[in-house]
């Protein structure tokens, strides 16, 4: 079923936060000029690298327990 691919893809894509314009909250915070774009880059890269494996593991657990099938 498509939700088995779409849900992990959407969750992983939502972790793309390494640019000031990637999310509205990032743009607002960056607009205050209290942080540099490099500050966002460090945190965003950490989240961008860590999130996809966590989402894949979470999806595998949901699939193994049968909870993923119940949601779709």
CSV table of C-alpha atoms in Angstrom, one decimal:
chain,number,residue,atom,x,y,z
A,1,UNK,CA,0.0,0.0,0.0
A,2,UNK,CA,1.2,3.5,-0.7
A,3,UNK,CA,1.0,4.7,2.9
A,4,UNK,CA,3.9,2.4,3.7
A,5,UNK,CA,6.1,4.6,1.5
A,6,UNK,CA,4.4,7.9,1.8
A,7,UNK,CA,4.4,8.2,5.6
A,8,UNK,CA,8.1,7.5,6.2
A,9,UNK,CA,9.0,9.7,3.2
A,10,UNK,CA,6.9,12.6,4.6
A,11,UNK,CA,8.3,12.3,8.1
A,12,UNK,CA,11.9,12.2,6.8
A,13,UNK,CA,11.4,15.2,4.5
A,14,UNK,CA,10.0,17.2,7.3
A,15,UNK,CA,13.4,17.0,9.0
A,16,UNK,CA,15.0,19.1,6.3
A,17,UNK,CA,15.7,22.0,8.5
A,18,UNK,CA,19.3,23.1,7.7
A,19,UNK,CA,18.4,26.3,5.8
A,20,UNK,CA,16.8,29.5,7.2
A,21,UNK,CA,14.0,29.3,4.7
A,22,UNK,CA,13.3,25.6,5.1
A,23,UNK,CA,10.4,26.2,7.6
A,24,UNK,CA,8.5,29.3,8.6
A,25,UNK,CA,9.7,29.1,12.3
A,26,UNK,CA,13.3,29.0,11.0
A,27,UNK,CA,12.8,32.0,8.9
A,28,UNK,CA,11.3,33.9,11.8
A,29,UNK,CA,14.1,33.1,14.1
A,30,UNK,CA,16.7,33.8,11.4
A,31,UNK,CA,15.0,37.2,10.8
A,32,UNK,CA,15.8,38.3,14.4
A,33,UNK,CA,19.5,38.2,13.4
A,34,UNK,CA,20.4,36.6,16.7
A,35,UNK,CA,21.6,33.4,15.0
A,36,UNK,CA,23.7,32.8,11.9
A,37,UNK,CA,22.7,30.4,9.1
A,38,UNK,CA,25.6,28.2,10.2
A,39,UNK,CA,23.9,27.7,13.5
A,40,UNK,CA,20.9,26.3,11.6
A,41,UNK,CA,23.1,24.3,9.4
A,42,UNK,CA,24.7,22.4,12.3
A,43,UNK,CA,21.4,21.5,14.0
A,44,UNK,CA,19.7,20.9,10.7
A,45,UNK,CA,22.3,18.5,9.5
A,46,UNK,CA,22.2,16.6,12.8
A,47,UNK,CA,18.4,16.3,12.5
A,48,UNK,CA,18.6,15.5,8.7
A,49,UNK,CA,21.1,12.7,9.3
A,50,UNK,CA,19.4,11.3,12.4
A,51,UNK,CA,15.8,11.4,11.4
A,52,UNK,CA,15.6,9.1,8.4
A,53,UNK,CA,17.1,6.1,10.2
A,54,UNK,CA,14.8,6.7,13.2
A,55,UNK,CA,11.8,6.9,10.9
A,56,UNK,CA,12.8,3.7,9.1
A,57,UNK,CA,13.2,1.9,12.5
A,58,UNK,CA,9.9,3.3,13.7
A,59,UNK,CA,8.2,2.1,10.5
A,60,UNK,CA,9.7,-1.4,10.8
A,61,UNK,CA,8.5,-1.6,14.4
A,62,UNK,CA,5.0,-0.5,13.4
A,63,UNK,CA,4.9,-3.0,10.6
A,64,UNK,CA,6.1,-5.8,12.8
A,65,UNK,CA,3.5,-5.1,15.5
A,66,UNK,CA,0.7,-4.8,12.9
A,67,UNK,CA,0.0,-1.2,13.9
A,68,UNK,CA,0.9,0.2,10.5
A,69,UNK,CA,-1.7,-1.9,8.7
A,70,UNK,CA,-4.4,-0.7,11.1
A,71,UNK,CA,-3.6,3.0,10.3
A,72,UNK,CA,-4.3,2.7,6.6
